[in-house]
C-alpha cells in the first residue's frame, strides 16, 4: 500500500489522516491498541499487508495472504454508553458494505449480524470491534476491518464460505480506492454515533441486512438456538423469536437457514 496513493483519494476530514502502514505485523488491532496508549489523533488508521496473528472473535483466526486484501484498524472515541458497544460492529460492517457495493450494480453486499458482510451468501468482510476502558469510561474503540479484495483462492477451511470482491465482479480492484471509500463511509455515519443517534445506523443496517424475517440458527457458546430473526434493538442486540419466546441476543454466530 502506498501512503501517497491513499492520501490522494481520501475525502475524509479526520479518518485516515494519520496513517500507519505496516508490511507485516501480528494484528492491526493489537498495533492500534499499542498506539492508543500514546494519545494518537482520533481517526488514526493502522494498515497491514500481512498479519501473522490476524484475529477474529473468540480467539478465531483471520486468514489473508500478503498484499492482496485490506486489513486495517481505526481508532475512534465515540461518546457511546458501554451498553451500546454492540452498535459498533454494525456501523463498521454497514460502512464496508456500502463501499463494496459501489463497485458494480450487479453485486449487492448484505450485512449479517453481528459482524459480517456477505456477497452472494459468502463472507467478504469481517469486523472485530474492541474497546479500551479507563476508570469505567470508554477511552478508545478499535474497529478492525478485514476485506477480501483481490484474493482468488482460499484455504480449504474457508473455501466454501469465503469470497472476495474481485471474484464477485470478475476483475481486480485498487485497494487504495476501496480503503478511501470505506473510510469515507465510516466518517459520513460517524456523526450519528457522536449525536447518540444509533437508531439511524440501525435502520440503515436493517435495510442492508439479509436476515431479518428469515429463519436462522444462532450458535452461542456452542448451543444452537433457532428461530426467526425479528429485529435489531437499539443496543445492537438481535431479537430472535424462538417458538413463543422472544430472545435478545448480544453475541453469537448466525447461519441463515431459509430466505
Ligand atoms: C471476524 O471474526 O470476522 C473478524 C475479522 C476481523 C479481521 C480484521 S483484519 C484487521 C483487524 N486485525 C485483526 O487482527 N483482526 C481485524 P469471526 O466472526 O470470529 O470470524 C472468524 C472466522 O471467519 C474464522 O474462524 C474463519 O472461519 C473465517 N475466516 C477467516 N479468515 C477469513 C477470510 N479471509 N474470509 C472469510 N472468512 C474468513
CSV table of N, CA and C in Angstrom, one decimal, residues 30-152:
chain,number,residue,atom,x,y,z
A,30,UNK,N,-4.0,-5.2,17.5
A,30,UNK,CA,-3.1,-5.2,18.6
A,30,UNK,C,-2.2,-4.0,18.4
A,31,UNK,N,-1.7,-3.7,17.2
A,31,UNK,CA,-0.9,-2.5,17.0
A,31,UNK,C,-1.7,-1.2,17.3
A,32,UNK,N,-2.9,-1.2,16.9
A,32,UNK,CA,-3.7,0.0,17.2
A,32,UNK,C,-3.9,0.2,18.8
A,33,UNK,N,-4.0,-0.9,19.5
A,33,UNK,CA,-4.1,-0.9,20.9
A,33,UNK,C,-2.8,-0.2,21.5
A,34,UNK,N,-1.6,-0.6,21.0
A,34,UNK,CA,-0.4,0.0,21.5
A,34,UNK,C,-0.3,1.5,21.1
A,35,UNK,N,-0.7,1.8,19.9
A,35,UNK,CA,-0.7,3.2,19.5
A,35,UNK,C,-1.7,4.0,20.4
A,36,UNK,N,-2.8,3.4,20.8
A,36,UNK,CA,-3.8,4.1,21.6
A,36,UNK,C,-3.2,4.6,22.9
A,37,UNK,N,-2.2,4.0,23.4
A,37,UNK,CA,-1.6,4.4,24.7
A,37,UNK,C,-0.8,5.6,24.5
A,38,UNK,N,-0.5,6.0,23.3
A,38,UNK,CA,0.4,7.2,23.0
A,38,UNK,C,-0.4,8.4,22.6
A,39,UNK,N,-1.7,8.5,23.0
A,39,UNK,CA,-2.5,9.6,22.7
A,39,UNK,C,-2.5,10.0,21.2
A,40,UNK,N,-2.9,9.1,20.3
A,40,UNK,CA,-2.9,9.5,18.9
A,40,UNK,C,-4.1,10.3,18.5
A,41,UNK,N,-4.1,11.0,17.3
A,41,UNK,CA,-5.3,11.7,16.9
A,41,UNK,C,-6.4,10.7,16.7
A,42,UNK,N,-7.6,11.1,17.0
A,42,UNK,CA,-8.8,10.3,16.7
A,42,UNK,C,-8.9,10.1,15.2
A,43,UNK,N,-9.2,8.9,14.7
A,43,UNK,CA,-9.3,8.6,13.3
A,43,UNK,C,-8.0,8.0,12.8
A,44,UNK,N,-7.0,7.8,13.7
A,44,UNK,CA,-5.8,7.1,13.2
A,44,UNK,C,-6.1,5.7,12.7
A,45,UNK,N,-5.5,5.4,11.5
A,45,UNK,CA,-5.7,4.1,10.9
A,45,UNK,C,-4.4,3.3,10.8
A,46,UNK,N,-4.5,2.1,11.2
A,46,UNK,CA,-3.3,1.2,11.1
A,46,UNK,C,-3.6,0.1,10.0
A,47,UNK,N,-2.7,0.0,9.0
A,47,UNK,CA,-3.0,-0.9,7.9
A,47,UNK,C,-1.8,-1.9,7.8
A,48,UNK,N,-2.1,-3.1,7.4
A,48,UNK,CA,-1.0,-4.1,7.2
A,48,UNK,C,-1.2,-4.8,5.9
A,49,UNK,N,-0.1,-5.2,5.3
A,49,UNK,CA,-0.2,-6.0,4.1
A,49,UNK,C,-0.4,-7.5,4.5
A,50,UNK,N,0.1,-7.8,5.7
A,50,UNK,CA,0.0,-9.2,6.2
A,50,UNK,C,0.0,-9.2,7.7
A,51,UNK,N,-0.9,-10.1,8.2
A,51,UNK,CA,-0.9,-10.3,9.7
A,51,UNK,C,-0.5,-11.7,10.0
A,52,UNK,N,0.4,-11.8,11.0
A,52,UNK,CA,0.8,-13.2,11.4
A,52,UNK,C,-0.1,-13.7,12.5
A,53,UNK,N,-0.9,-12.8,13.2
A,53,UNK,CA,-1.8,-13.3,14.2
A,53,UNK,C,-3.2,-12.5,14.0
A,54,UNK,N,-3.6,-12.5,12.7
A,54,UNK,CA,-4.9,-11.8,12.4
A,54,UNK,C,-6.0,-12.5,13.2
A,55,UNK,N,-6.8,-11.7,13.9
A,55,UNK,CA,-7.8,-12.3,14.8
A,55,UNK,C,-9.2,-12.1,14.4
A,56,UNK,N,-10.1,-13.1,14.7
A,56,UNK,CA,-11.5,-12.9,14.6
A,56,UNK,C,-12.0,-12.8,16.0
A,57,UNK,N,-13.3,-13.1,16.2
A,57,UNK,CA,-13.9,-13.1,17.6
A,57,UNK,C,-13.5,-14.4,18.3
A,58,UNK,N,-13.5,-14.4,19.6
A,58,UNK,CA,-13.4,-15.6,20.4
A,58,UNK,C,-12.1,-16.4,20.1
A,59,UNK,N,-11.0,-15.6,19.8
A,59,UNK,CA,-9.7,-16.3,19.5
A,59,UNK,C,-9.6,-17.0,18.2
A,60,UNK,N,-10.6,-16.7,17.3
A,60,UNK,CA,-10.5,-17.3,16.0
A,60,UNK,C,-9.5,-16.6,15.1
A,61,UNK,N,-9.1,-17.2,14.0
A,61,UNK,CA,-8.1,-16.6,13.1
A,61,UNK,C,-8.7,-15.9,11.9
A,62,UNK,N,-8.1,-14.8,11.6
A,62,UNK,CA,-8.5,-14.2,10.3
A,62,UNK,C,-7.3,-14.4,9.3
A,63,UNK,N,-7.6,-15.1,8.2
A,63,UNK,CA,-6.5,-15.5,7.3
A,63,UNK,C,-6.5,-14.6,6.1
A,64,UNK,N,-5.3,-14.2,5.7
A,64,UNK,CA,-5.2,-13.4,4.5
A,64,UNK,C,-3.8,-13.5,4.0
A,65,UNK,N,-3.6,-13.7,2.7
A,65,UNK,CA,-2.2,-13.7,2.2
A,65,UNK,C,-1.7,-12.3,2.1
A,66,UNK,N,-0.4,-12.2,1.9
A,66,UNK,CA,0.3,-10.9,1.8
A,66,UNK,C,-0.2,-10.1,0.6
A,67,UNK,N,-0.5,-8.8,0.8
A,67,UNK,CA,-0.7,-7.9,-0.3
A,67,UNK,C,-1.9,-8.0,-1.2
A,68,UNK,N,-2.8,-8.8,-0.9
A,68,UNK,CA,-4.0,-8.9,-1.8
A,68,UNK,C,-5.3,-8.3,-1.3
A,69,UNK,N,-5.4,-8.2,0.1
A,69,UNK,CA,-6.6,-7.8,0.7
A,69,UNK,C,-6.5,-6.5,1.5
A,70,UNK,N,-7.5,-6.1,2.2
A,70,UNK,CA,-7.4,-5.0,3.1
A,70,UNK,C,-7.6,-5.4,4.5
A,71,UNK,N,-6.6,-5.1,5.4
A,71,UNK,CA,-6.7,-5.3,6.8
A,71,UNK,C,-6.3,-4.1,7.5
A,72,UNK,N,-7.2,-3.5,8.2
A,72,UNK,CA,-6.9,-2.3,8.9
A,72,UNK,C,-7.7,-2.1,10.2
A,73,UNK,N,-7.2,-1.2,11.0
A,73,UNK,CA,-7.9,-0.9,12.3
A,73,UNK,C,-8.1,0.7,12.4
A,74,UNK,N,-9.2,1.1,12.9
A,74,UNK,CA,-9.5,2.5,13.0
A,74,UNK,C,-9.7,2.8,14.5
A,75,UNK,N,-9.0,3.9,15.0
A,75,UNK,CA,-9.1,4.3,16.4
A,75,UNK,C,-10.2,5.4,16.5
A,76,UNK,N,-11.2,5.2,17.3
A,76,UNK,CA,-12.3,6.2,17.4
A,76,UNK,C,-12.6,6.4,18.9
A,77,UNK,N,-13.2,7.5,19.2
A,77,UNK,CA,-13.7,7.8,20.6
A,77,UNK,C,-15.1,8.2,20.5
A,78,UNK,N,-16.0,7.3,20.1
A,78,UNK,CA,-17.4,7.7,20.1
A,78,UNK,C,-18.0,7.9,21.5
A,79,UNK,N,-18.8,8.9,21.7
A,79,UNK,CA,-19.3,9.1,23.1
A,79,UNK,C,-20.5,8.2,23.4
A,80,UNK,N,-20.3,6.9,23.3
A,80,UNK,CA,-21.4,5.9,23.5
A,80,UNK,C,-21.4,5.3,24.9
A,81,UNK,N,-22.6,5.1,25.4
A,81,UNK,CA,-22.6,4.4,26.7
A,81,UNK,C,-22.1,2.9,26.5
A,82,UNK,N,-21.5,2.3,27.6
A,82,UNK,CA,-21.0,1.0,27.5
A,82,UNK,C,-22.0,-0.1,27.0
A,83,UNK,N,-23.3,0.1,27.2
A,83,UNK,CA,-24.3,-0.9,26.8
A,83,UNK,C,-24.6,-0.7,25.3
A,84,UNK,N,-24.0,0.2,24.6
A,84,UNK,CA,-24.3,0.4,23.2
A,84,UNK,C,-23.1,-0.1,22.3
A,85,UNK,N,-22.2,-0.7,22.9
A,85,UNK,CA,-21.0,-1.1,22.1
A,85,UNK,C,-21.3,-2.1,20.9
A,86,UNK,N,-22.4,-2.8,21.1
A,86,UNK,CA,-22.9,-3.7,20.0
A,86,UNK,C,-23.2,-3.0,18.7
A,87,UNK,N,-23.4,-1.7,18.8
A,87,UNK,CA,-23.7,-1.0,17.5
A,87,UNK,C,-22.5,-0.8,16.7
A,88,UNK,N,-21.3,-0.9,17.3
A,88,UNK,CA,-20.1,-0.5,16.6
A,88,UNK,C,-19.8,-1.5,15.4
A,89,UNK,N,-20.0,-2.8,15.6
A,89,UNK,CA,-19.7,-3.7,14.6
A,89,UNK,C,-20.7,-3.5,13.4
A,90,UNK,N,-21.9,-3.2,13.8
A,90,UNK,CA,-23.0,-2.9,12.8
A,90,UNK,C,-22.6,-1.7,11.9
A,91,UNK,N,-22.1,-0.7,12.6
A,91,UNK,CA,-21.7,0.6,12.0
A,91,UNK,C,-20.5,0.3,11.0
A,92,UNK,N,-19.6,-0.5,11.4
A,92,UNK,CA,-18.4,-0.7,10.6
A,92,UNK,C,-18.8,-1.6,9.4
A,93,UNK,N,-19.6,-2.7,9.7
A,93,UNK,CA,-20.0,-3.6,8.6
A,93,UNK,C,-20.8,-2.9,7.6
A,94,UNK,N,-21.7,-2.0,8.1
A,94,UNK,CA,-22.6,-1.3,7.1
A,94,UNK,C,-21.7,-0.4,6.2
A,95,UNK,N,-20.8,0.3,6.8
A,95,UNK,CA,-19.9,1.2,6.1
A,95,UNK,C,-19.1,0.5,5.0
A,96,UNK,N,-18.6,-0.7,5.4
A,96,UNK,CA,-17.8,-1.5,4.5
A,96,UNK,C,-18.7,-2.0,3.3
A,97,UNK,N,-19.9,-2.4,3.7
A,97,UNK,CA,-20.9,-2.9,2.7
A,97,UNK,C,-21.2,-1.9,1.7
A,98,UNK,N,-21.4,-0.6,2.2
A,98,UNK,CA,-21.7,0.5,1.2
A,98,UNK,C,-20.6,0.7,0.3
A,99,UNK,N,-19.4,0.7,0.8
A,99,UNK,CA,-18.2,0.9,-0.1
A,99,UNK,C,-18.1,-0.2,-1.1
A,100,UNK,N,-18.2,-1.4,-0.7
A,100,UNK,CA,-18.1,-2.6,-1.5
A,100,UNK,C,-19.2,-2.5,-2.6
A,101,UNK,N,-20.3,-2.1,-2.2
A,101,UNK,CA,-21.5,-2.1,-3.2
A,101,UNK,C,-21.3,-1.1,-4.3
A,102,UNK,N,-20.4,-0.2,-4.2
A,102,UNK,CA,-20.3,0.8,-5.3
A,102,UNK,C,-19.5,0.3,-6.5
A,103,UNK,N,-18.9,-0.9,-6.4
A,103,UNK,CA,-18.1,-1.4,-7.4
A,103,UNK,C,-18.9,-2.0,-8.6
A,104,UNK,N,-20.1,-2.4,-8.4
A,104,UNK,CA,-20.9,-2.9,-9.6
A,104,UNK,C,-22.3,-3.0,-9.2
A,105,UNK,N,-23.2,-2.6,-10.1
A,105,UNK,CA,-24.6,-2.7,-9.8
A,105,UNK,C,-25.1,-4.2,-9.7
A,106,UNK,N,-24.2,-5.1,-10.2
A,106,UNK,CA,-24.5,-6.5,-10.2
A,106,UNK,C,-24.3,-7.2,-8.9
A,107,UNK,N,-23.7,-6.5,-7.9
A,107,UNK,CA,-23.5,-7.1,-6.6
A,107,UNK,C,-24.3,-6.4,-5.6
A,108,UNK,N,-24.8,-7.1,-4.6
A,108,UNK,CA,-25.5,-6.5,-3.5
A,108,UNK,C,-24.9,-7.0,-2.2
A,109,UNK,N,-24.0,-6.3,-1.6
A,109,UNK,CA,-23.4,-6.8,-0.3
A,109,UNK,C,-24.5,-6.7,0.7
A,110,UNK,N,-24.6,-7.7,1.6
A,110,UNK,CA,-25.6,-7.7,2.6
A,110,UNK,C,-24.9,-7.9,4.0
A,111,UNK,N,-25.5,-7.3,5.0
A,111,UNK,CA,-24.9,-7.4,6.3
A,111,UNK,C,-25.5,-8.6,7.1
A,112,UNK,N,-24.7,-9.3,7.8
A,112,UNK,CA,-25.1,-10.4,8.6
A,112,UNK,C,-24.7,-10.1,10.0
A,113,UNK,N,-25.7,-10.2,10.9
A,113,UNK,CA,-25.4,-9.9,12.4
A,113,UNK,C,-24.5,-10.9,12.9
A,114,UNK,N,-23.5,-10.5,13.8
A,114,UNK,CA,-23.3,-9.2,14.2
A,114,UNK,C,-22.2,-8.5,13.4
A,115,UNK,N,-21.3,-9.2,12.6
A,115,UNK,CA,-20.1,-8.6,12.2
A,115,UNK,C,-19.6,-9.0,10.8
A,116,UNK,N,-20.5,-9.5,9.9
A,116,UNK,CA,-20.1,-9.9,8.6
A,116,UNK,C,-20.7,-9.1,7.5
A,117,UNK,N,-20.0,-9.0,6.4
A,117,UNK,CA,-20.6,-8.6,5.1
A,117,UNK,C,-20.5,-9.7,4.2
A,118,UNK,N,-21.6,-10.0,3.5
A,118,UNK,CA,-21.6,-11.2,2.6
A,118,UNK,C,-21.8,-10.7,1.1
A,119,UNK,N,-21.3,-11.5,0.2
A,119,UNK,CA,-21.6,-11.3,-1.2
A,119,UNK,C,-22.1,-12.6,-1.7
A,120,UNK,N,-23.3,-12.7,-2.2
A,120,UNK,CA,-24.0,-13.9,-2.6
A,120,UNK,C,-23.8,-15.0,-1.5
A,121,UNK,N,-24.1,-14.6,-0.3
A,121,UNK,CA,-24.1,-15.5,0.8
A,121,UNK,C,-22.8,-15.9,1.4
A,122,UNK,N,-21.7,-15.4,0.8
A,122,UNK,CA,-20.3,-15.8,1.3
A,122,UNK,C,-19.7,-14.6,1.9
A,123,UNK,N,-18.8,-14.8,2.9
A,123,UNK,CA,-18.2,-13.8,3.7
A,123,UNK,C,-17.1,-13.0,2.9
A,124,UNK,N,-17.3,-11.7,2.7
A,124,UNK,CA,-16.3,-10.9,2.0
A,124,UNK,C,-15.6,-10.0,3.0
A,125,UNK,N,-16.2,-9.8,4.2
A,125,UNK,CA,-15.6,-8.9,5.2
A,125,UNK,C,-16.0,-9.3,6.6
A,126,UNK,N,-15.1,-9.2,7.5
A,126,UNK,CA,-15.4,-9.4,8.9
A,126,UNK,C,-14.9,-8.3,9.7
A,127,UNK,N,-15.6,-8.0,10.8
A,127,UNK,CA,-15.3,-6.9,11.7
A,127,UNK,C,-14.9,-7.4,13.1
A,128,UNK,N,-13.9,-6.9,13.7
A,128,UNK,CA,-13.5,-7.2,15.1
A,128,UNK,C,-13.5,-5.8,15.8
A,129,UNK,N,-14.5,-5.6,16.6
A,129,UNK,CA,-14.6,-4.3,17.3
A,129,UNK,C,-14.1,-4.6,18.8
A,130,UNK,N,-13.1,-3.8,19.2
A,130,UNK,CA,-12.6,-4.0,20.6
A,130,UNK,C,-12.6,-2.6,21.3
A,131,UNK,N,-12.6,-2.6,22.6
A,131,UNK,CA,-12.7,-1.4,23.3
A,131,UNK,C,-11.6,-1.3,24.4
A,132,UNK,N,-11.3,-0.1,24.7
A,132,UNK,CA,-10.3,0.2,25.8
A,132,UNK,C,-11.0,1.1,26.8
A,133,UNK,N,-11.2,0.6,28.0
A,133,UNK,CA,-11.9,1.4,29.0
A,133,UNK,C,-10.8,1.9,30.0
A,134,UNK,N,-11.0,3.2,30.5
A,134,UNK,CA,-10.1,3.6,31.6
A,134,UNK,C,-11.0,4.2,32.7
A,135,UNK,N,-10.9,3.7,33.9
A,135,UNK,CA,-11.7,4.1,35.0
A,135,UNK,C,-13.2,4.0,34.6
A,136,UNK,N,-13.6,2.9,34.1
A,136,UNK,CA,-15.0,2.7,33.7
A,136,UNK,C,-15.5,3.6,32.5
A,137,UNK,N,-14.6,4.4,32.0
A,137,UNK,CA,-15.0,5.2,30.9
A,137,UNK,C,-14.4,4.7,29.6
A,138,UNK,N,-15.2,4.7,28.5
A,138,UNK,CA,-14.7,4.3,27.2
A,138,UNK,C,-13.7,5.2,26.8
A,139,UNK,N,-12.5,4.7,26.5
A,139,UNK,CA,-11.4,5.6,26.1
A,139,UNK,C,-11.2,5.5,24.6
A,140,UNK,N,-11.1,4.3,24.1
A,140,UNK,CA,-10.9,4.1,22.6
A,140,UNK,C,-11.8,2.9,22.2
A,141,UNK,N,-12.2,3.0,20.9
A,141,UNK,CA,-12.8,1.9,20.2
A,141,UNK,C,-11.8,1.6,19.1
A,142,UNK,N,-11.5,0.3,18.9
A,142,UNK,CA,-10.7,-0.1,17.8
A,142,UNK,C,-11.6,-1.0,16.9
A,143,UNK,N,-11.8,-0.4,15.7
A,143,UNK,CA,-12.6,-1.1,14.7
A,143,UNK,C,-11.6,-1.8,13.7
A,144,UNK,N,-11.6,-3.1,13.8
A,144,UNK,CA,-10.7,-3.9,12.9
A,144,UNK,C,-11.6,-4.4,11.8
A,145,UNK,N,-11.1,-4.1,10.6
A,145,UNK,CA,-11.9,-4.4,9.4
A,145,UNK,C,-11.0,-5.3,8.4
A,146,UNK,N,-11.5,-6.4,8.1
A,146,UNK,CA,-10.8,-7.3,7.1
A,146,UNK,C,-11.7,-7.4,5.9
A,147,UNK,N,-11.2,-7.1,4.7
A,147,UNK,CA,-12.0,-7.2,3.5
A,147,UNK,C,-11.2,-8.1,2.5
A,148,UNK,N,-11.8,-9.1,2.0
A,148,UNK,CA,-11.2,-9.9,0.9
A,148,UNK,C,-11.4,-9.1,-0.4
A,149,UNK,N,-10.3,-8.6,-0.9
A,149,UNK,CA,-10.4,-7.7,-2.1
A,149,UNK,C,-10.0,-8.5,-3.4
A,150,UNK,N,-8.7,-8.8,-3.5
A,150,UNK,CA,-8.2,-9.4,-4.7
A,150,UNK,C,-7.8,-10.9,-4.6
A,151,UNK,N,-8.1,-11.5,-3.5
A,151,UNK,CA,-7.8,-12.9,-3.3
A,151,UNK,C,-8.7,-13.8,-4.2
A,152,UNK,N,-8.1,-14.7,-4.9
A,152,UNK,CA,-9.0,-15.5,-5.8
A,152,UNK,C,-9.2,-17.0,-5.4
